Amino acid sequence: MRADPLSITFATLADPTRRAILSRLSSGQATVNELAQPFALSLPAISKHLKVLERAGLISRGRNAQWRPCRLKASPLKAVADWVEEYRRFWEASFDRLDEYLRELQSPEKTQAAPKGGPPRRRHRIAAPARTRPRRA
Amino acid sequence: MAADTNLAGQTSASEIVITRVFDAPRALVFKAWTEPAHLKRWWAPEGFTTPHYTVDLRPGGRMHYCMRSPEGSDYWGLGTFREIVVPERLVYIDSFADAQGNPVPPAHYGISASHPAETLVTVTFTERAGRTTLTLRYAVPATVPERDMAAQGWNQMLDKLAGLLARA
């Protein structure tokens, strides 16, 4: 249920060897042998990491059976960046509202501004300043 | 202006860090973040309302809220508290929910599958000279086997990721 693409990307990146592999690939394609060199890892161990990266769509492997060079695929990383941007904007706006609200709470001429916790059933009692609705006190 | 914002500084590529200074004491800012009567006044996006908000402020407790769009569509959300230090720190897992408080996948609201089902939110409040610095961290918790490693290696990973993105 939680296997959304972004979580898969993060989980895949949550391994130092795989991150190092991606780092290496960001400067150009490489073969499995080339990738294995900097690590004290066996080829099968590297292959396992490559499979994880491939499944997550972070690398692609060439068709050439002998070399099968690995290449970085950046689009899942782009999804990460997009997600960040979307949430940044959301929280920026939320903090603008909180800031305004805190000012209102502390403003001396509006001492009534601090709402008290009301009764639990207040379905439609909404603080919508733009509209005037009948209020249940 | 009462509020300063630092949005650029520390944010990495997959964890959002937003810092904002509010011209209000910490106890008040913390209350504004944890009491339904206050939350209803600022939580929902512009044009939205917050017809429902409940908060059970204890570890394992939940905040359950409804944001109503201008068209009248309801978006329910759920936060499950991991850690509470009054009035300093809040850690909770945030997800979409239904009206009964069950978590639902983002697709339930027609939100893209690339959106994470759960996010880990850490809010810290520090006070200095009557002003409060609020720092919010928003991250995708790794829900698959490498969870612990993800938590430990998060920042390092994000640095690398940022580097990758810059070159991609």
Coordinates of C-alpha atoms in Angstrom, one line a residue:
Chain A
M1 CA 0.0 0.0 0.0
R2 CA 2.9 2.4 0.7
A3 CA 4.8 1.5 -2.4
D4 CA 4.2 4.8 -4.0
P5 CA 7.0 5.8 -6.5
L6 CA 8.4 8.5 -4.3
S7 CA 8.8 6.2 -1.3
I8 CA 10.5 3.6 -3.6
T9 CA 12.9 6.3 -4.8
F10 CA 13.8 7.3 -1.2
A11 CA 14.1 3.7 0.0
T12 CA 16.4 3.0 -3.0
L13 CA 18.5 5.9 -2.1
A14 CA 18.7 4.9 1.5
D15 CA 21.9 2.9 0.9
P16 CA 25.3 4.4 0.7
T17 CA 26.6 2.0 -1.9
R18 CA 23.6 2.7 -4.2
R19 CA 24.1 6.5 -3.7
A20 CA 27.8 6.1 -4.6
I21 CA 26.8 4.2 -7.7
L22 CA 24.4 6.9 -8.8
S23 CA 27.1 9.5 -8.0
R24 CA 29.5 7.7 -10.3
L25 CA 26.9 7.3 -13.0
S26 CA 26.1 11.0 -12.9
S27 CA 29.4 11.6 -14.6
G28 CA 28.7 9.1 -17.3
Q29 CA 27.8 5.5 -18.1
A30 CA 29.8 2.7 -16.7
T31 CA 30.0 -1.1 -16.8
V32 CA 29.4 -3.4 -13.8
N33 CA 33.1 -4.0 -13.5
E34 CA 33.9 -0.3 -13.5
L35 CA 31.2 0.3 -10.9
A36 CA 32.5 -2.5 -8.7
Q37 CA 36.1 -1.2 -8.6
P38 CA 35.8 1.5 -5.8
F39 CA 33.9 -0.9 -3.5
A40 CA 35.2 -3.9 -1.6
L41 CA 32.2 -5.7 -3.0
S42 CA 31.8 -8.8 -5.1
L43 CA 30.3 -8.6 -8.5
P44 CA 27.2 -10.4 -7.3
A45 CA 26.7 -7.8 -4.5
I46 CA 27.1 -5.0 -7.0
S47 CA 24.7 -6.7 -9.3
K48 CA 22.1 -6.9 -6.6
H49 CA 22.3 -3.1 -6.0
L50 CA 22.1 -2.5 -9.7
K51 CA 18.9 -4.5 -9.8
V52 CA 17.4 -2.5 -7.0
L53 CA 18.3 0.7 -8.8
E54 CA 17.0 -0.6 -12.1
R55 CA 13.7 -1.6 -10.5
A56 CA 13.3 1.8 -9.0
G57 CA 13.8 3.3 -12.5
L58 CA 17.0 5.2 -11.4
I59 CA 19.3 3.5 -13.9
S60 CA 18.9 1.8 -17.2
R61 CA 21.2 -0.9 -18.6
G62 CA 22.3 -1.3 -22.1
R63 CA 21.2 -4.1 -24.3
N64 CA 24.7 -5.2 -25.3
A65 CA 24.9 -8.5 -23.5
Q66 CA 28.7 -8.3 -23.0
W67 CA 29.0 -4.9 -21.5
R68 CA 25.5 -3.8 -20.4
P69 CA 26.6 -0.3 -19.4
C70 CA 24.6 1.4 -16.7
R71 CA 23.2 4.9 -17.1
L72 CA 21.6 7.3 -14.7
K73 CA 17.9 8.0 -15.2
A74 CA 17.0 11.2 -13.6
S75 CA 13.2 11.3 -13.8
P76 CA 12.4 9.7 -10.4
L77 CA 14.8 12.3 -8.9
K78 CA 12.8 15.0 -10.7
A79 CA 9.6 13.7 -8.9
V80 CA 11.4 14.2 -5.6
A81 CA 12.3 17.7 -6.5
D82 CA 8.7 18.5 -7.7
W83 CA 7.3 17.1 -4.5
V84 CA 9.5 19.3 -2.4
E85 CA 8.6 22.4 -4.4
E86 CA 4.9 21.7 -4.0
Y87 CA 5.1 21.3 -0.2
R88 CA 7.3 24.2 0.2
R89 CA 4.7 26.4 -1.4
F90 CA 2.0 24.9 0.8
W91 CA 3.8 25.5 4.0
E92 CA 4.9 29.0 3.0
A93 CA 1.3 30.0 2.6
S94 CA 0.3 28.2 5.8
F95 CA 2.9 30.2 7.7
D96 CA 1.6 33.4 6.2
R97 CA -1.8 32.6 7.6
L98 CA -0.4 31.6 11.0
D99 CA 1.6 34.8 11.2
E100 CA -1.5 36.9 10.4
Y101 CA -3.5 35.0 12.9
L102 CA -0.9 35.3 15.7
R103 CA -0.8 39.1 15.1
E104 CA -4.6 39.2 15.3
L105 CA -4.5 37.2 18.6
Q106 CA -2.1 39.6 20.1
S107 CA -3.5 42.8 18.8
P108 CA -4.7 44.9 21.8
E109 CA -7.8 46.3 20.1
K110 CA -9.1 42.9 19.3
T111 CA -9.2 41.2 22.6
Q112 CA -12.0 39.0 21.5
A113 CA -9.9 37.4 18.9
A114 CA -8.7 34.4 20.9
P115 CA -11.3 31.7 20.4
K116 CA -12.0 29.3 23.2
G117 CA -12.4 25.6 22.6
G118 CA -16.0 25.2 21.7
P119 CA -18.3 22.2 22.1
P120 CA -17.1 19.2 20.2
R121 CA -20.0 19.2 17.7
R122 CA -19.6 22.2 15.5
R123 CA -19.7 20.9 12.1
H124 CA -20.3 24.0 10.1
R125 CA -19.0 26.6 12.5
I126 CA -16.2 27.8 10.4
A127 CA -14.0 30.9 10.8
A128 CA -14.6 32.3 7.3
P129 CA -14.2 36.0 7.6
A130 CA -15.3 36.6 4.0
R131 CA -18.8 35.4 4.7
T132 CA -21.1 36.2 7.6
R133 CA -22.8 33.2 8.9
P134 CA -25.1 32.8 11.8
R135 CA -22.9 31.8 14.7
R136 CA -23.7 29.3 17.4
A137 CA -22.1 30.5 20.5
Chain B
M1 CA 7.0 43.3 9.2
A2 CA 6.7 40.9 12.1
A3 CA 7.7 37.7 10.4
D4 CA 11.0 36.8 8.7
T5 CA 11.2 33.8 6.5
N6 CA 14.2 31.7 5.6
L7 CA 13.1 29.3 2.9
A8 CA 16.2 28.9 1.0
G9 CA 18.9 28.0 3.4
Q10 CA 18.8 24.5 4.6
T11 CA 16.3 22.7 2.5
S12 CA 17.7 19.7 0.8
A13 CA 16.3 18.0 -2.3
S14 CA 13.8 15.7 -0.6
E15 CA 13.3 17.1 2.9
I16 CA 11.8 20.5 3.2
V17 CA 13.1 22.7 6.0
I18 CA 11.2 25.9 6.4
T19 CA 12.1 28.3 9.2
R20 CA 9.9 31.2 10.1
V21 CA 10.1 33.8 12.9
F22 CA 6.8 34.8 14.5
D23 CA 6.4 37.9 16.6
A24 CA 4.7 35.9 19.4
P25 CA 5.8 34.0 22.5
R26 CA 6.5 30.3 22.1
A27 CA 3.7 29.1 24.3
L28 CA 1.2 30.9 22.0
V29 CA 2.7 29.6 18.8
F30 CA 2.7 26.1 20.2
K31 CA -1.0 26.5 21.2
A32 CA -1.8 27.8 17.8
W33 CA -0.4 24.6 16.4
T34 CA -2.0 22.2 18.8
E35 CA -5.5 23.5 19.8
P36 CA -8.4 23.0 17.4
A37 CA -10.0 26.4 18.0
H38 CA -6.7 28.0 16.9
L39 CA -5.9 25.5 14.1
K40 CA -9.2 26.1 12.5
R41 CA -8.3 29.7 12.0
W42 CA -5.2 29.2 9.9
W43 CA -4.7 25.6 8.9
A44 CA -6.6 25.3 5.6
P45 CA -5.3 26.8 2.4
E46 CA -6.7 30.1 1.0
G47 CA -10.4 29.8 0.2
F48 CA -10.7 26.5 2.1
T49 CA -12.3 26.2 5.5
T50 CA -11.6 23.7 8.3
P51 CA -15.0 22.4 9.5
H52 CA -13.5 19.7 11.6
Y53 CA -10.3 19.5 13.7
T54 CA -9.7 17.2 16.7
V55 CA -6.3 16.9 18.5
D56 CA -5.4 14.2 21.0
L57 CA -2.1 15.6 22.2
R58 CA -0.2 12.6 23.4
P59 CA 2.3 10.2 21.9
G60 CA 0.2 7.8 19.7
G61 CA -2.7 10.3 19.8
R62 CA -4.0 11.9 16.6
M63 CA -5.0 15.0 14.9
H64 CA -7.8 14.6 12.5
Y65 CA -8.9 17.4 10.3
C66 CA -11.1 18.2 7.3
M67 CA -10.2 20.9 4.8
R68 CA -13.2 22.0 2.7
S69 CA -12.5 23.4 -0.8
P70 CA -14.4 26.4 -2.1
E71 CA -16.4 23.9 -4.2
G72 CA -17.4 22.0 -1.1
S73 CA -15.1 19.0 -1.5
D74 CA -13.7 17.6 1.7
Y75 CA -10.1 16.6 2.2
W76 CA -9.5 14.7 5.4
G77 CA -6.1 14.5 6.9
L78 CA -4.6 12.6 9.8
G79 CA -1.5 13.2 11.9
T80 CA -0.3 10.6 14.4
F81 CA 2.0 12.0 17.1
R82 CA 5.3 10.3 17.6
E83 CA 6.8 12.8 20.0
I84 CA 5.5 15.8 22.0
V85 CA 7.5 18.1 24.1
V86 CA 5.4 21.1 25.2
P87 CA 6.0 23.8 24.0
E88 CA 9.2 22.8 22.1
R89 CA 8.7 20.0 19.7
L90 CA 6.2 18.0 17.8
V91 CA 6.8 15.0 15.6
Y92 CA 4.0 13.3 13.7
I93 CA 3.3 11.1 10.7
D94 CA 1.0 12.9 8.3
S95 CA -1.3 11.1 5.8
F96 CA -4.5 11.5 4.0
A97 CA -7.6 10.1 5.7
D98 CA -11.3 9.5 5.5
A99 CA -13.9 11.1 7.7
Q100 CA -13.7 8.2 10.1
G101 CA -10.0 8.7 10.6
N102 CA -8.7 5.8 8.6
P103 CA -5.6 6.5 6.5
V104 CA -6.2 6.4 2.8
P105 CA -3.8 6.5 -0.1
P106 CA -3.3 9.9 -2.0
A107 CA -5.2 8.4 -4.9
H108 CA -8.3 8.5 -2.8
Y109 CA -8.3 12.2 -3.4
G110 CA -7.2 11.9 -7.0
I111 CA -3.7 12.9 -6.0
S112 CA -0.9 11.5 -8.1
A113 CA 0.6 8.2 -7.1
S114 CA 4.0 9.8 -6.9
H115 CA 2.8 11.6 -3.8
P116 CA 4.0 9.9 -0.7
A117 CA 1.4 8.1 1.4
E118 CA 3.0 9.1 4.6
T119 CA 5.2 12.0 5.5
L120 CA 7.2 12.7 8.7
V121 CA 6.7 16.1 10.1
T122 CA 8.9 17.6 12.8
V123 CA 8.1 21.0 14.2
T124 CA 10.4 22.8 16.6
F125 CA 9.7 26.0 18.5
T126 CA 12.4 28.1 20.0
E127 CA 11.9 31.5 21.7
R128 CA 14.2 34.4 21.8
A129 CA 13.3 37.8 23.1
G130 CA 9.6 37.1 22.9
R131 CA 9.8 36.0 19.3
T132 CA 9.5 32.4 18.2
T133 CA 11.4 30.6 15.6
L134 CA 9.4 27.7 14.1
T135 CA 11.3 25.1 12.1
L136 CA 9.3 22.6 10.1
R137 CA 10.9 19.5 8.6
Y138 CA 8.9 17.5 6.2
A139 CA 10.2 14.2 4.8
V140 CA 9.1 11.0 3.3
P141 CA 9.7 8.2 5.8
A142 CA 11.2 5.1 4.2
T143 CA 8.6 2.5 4.9
V144 CA 10.5 -0.4 3.4
P145 CA 13.3 -2.5 5.0
E146 CA 16.0 0.2 5.1
R147 CA 13.9 2.4 7.3
D148 CA 16.5 2.9 10.0
M149 CA 19.3 3.5 7.7
A150 CA 17.2 6.0 5.9
A151 CA 16.7 7.9 9.1
Q152 CA 20.4 7.9 9.9
G153 CA 21.6 8.6 6.5
W154 CA 19.0 11.1 5.6
N155 CA 21.0 14.3 5.4
Q156 CA 23.9 12.7 3.7
M157 CA 21.6 11.2 1.2
L158 CA 19.9 14.5 0.5
D159 CA 23.2 16.2 -0.1
K160 CA 24.1 13.6 -2.6
L161 CA 20.7 13.7 -4.2
A162 CA 20.9 17.5 -4.5
G163 CA 24.2 17.0 -6.3
L164 CA 22.7 14.5 -8.6
L165 CA 19.8 16.7 -9.4
A166 CA 22.1 19.6 -10.2
R167 CA 23.8 17.5 -12.8
A168 CA 20.8 15.6 -14.1

